[in-house]
Amino acid sequence: MKIHINKKEVELPEGSNLTDVALLEKLPTRGVAIAVNNELVCSDDWKGHTLKEGDDLLIIKAFCGG
């Protein structure tokens, strides 16, 4: 299935969830937020959030500095 991650088209296997995306994108375990179709999904719910064809993900990483 095809989804978009930060406006980039990505091909994932059917049944993939947000934990799969986090592993694919090598995201840190803290300081990351993921919104699916403009709805923030709590990191505790990533494993249970199955993605669908055409979903639009926005990944935001916190960083320190100024």
C-alpha positions as a printed Julia matrix, in Angstrom:
66×3 Matrix{Float64}:
  0.0    0.0    0.0
  1.1    3.57  -0.57
  1.08   6.24   2.13
  2.77   9.62   2.52
  5.3   10.38   5.24
  6.13  14.08   5.48
  4.9   14.51   1.88
  7.08  11.65   0.56
  5.33   8.63  -0.95
  6.28   5.36   0.76
  5.3    1.78  -0.06
  4.44  -0.4    2.96
  3.03  -3.92   3.33
 -0.71  -4.18   4.0
 -1.44  -4.26   7.74
  1.5   -2.02   8.7
  1.12   0.08  11.82
  2.8    3.18  13.23
  5.37   1.09  15.13
  6.44  -0.37  11.77
  6.84   3.18  10.42
  8.88   4.21  13.47
 11.24   1.28  12.88
 11.45   1.95   9.15
 12.25   5.63   9.74
 14.67   4.77  12.61
 12.84   7.14  14.93
 14.09   7.66  18.49
 11.93   6.25  21.27
 11.35   9.7   22.8
 10.73  13.18  21.47
  8.69  12.1   18.45
  5.09  12.81  17.49
  3.15  11.24  14.63
 -0.08  12.6   13.19
 -2.16  10.52  10.8
 -4.45  12.55   8.55
 -3.97  15.56  10.88
 -4.88  13.57  14.03
 -2.14  13.11  16.62
 -1.7    9.47  17.68
 -0.29   8.85  21.16
  2.87   6.74  21.06
  1.18   4.18  23.35
 -1.3    3.57  20.5
  1.18   3.23  17.62
  1.18  -0.58  17.6
 -2.61  -0.72  17.44
 -2.97   1.97  14.76
 -3.13   0.08  11.46
 -2.48   2.24   8.42
 -4.66   2.42   5.33
 -3.91   3.14   1.68
 -3.46   6.87   1.15
 -2.88   7.8    4.8
 -0.93  11.03   5.26
  1.59  10.97   8.11
  3.4   13.9    9.62
  6.39  13.01  11.8
  7.76  15.7   14.1
 11.02  15.24  16.02
 11.88  17.43  18.99
 15.4   18.79  19.18
 17.4   21.03  21.48
 19.18  24.18  20.51
 18.42  27.64  19.41
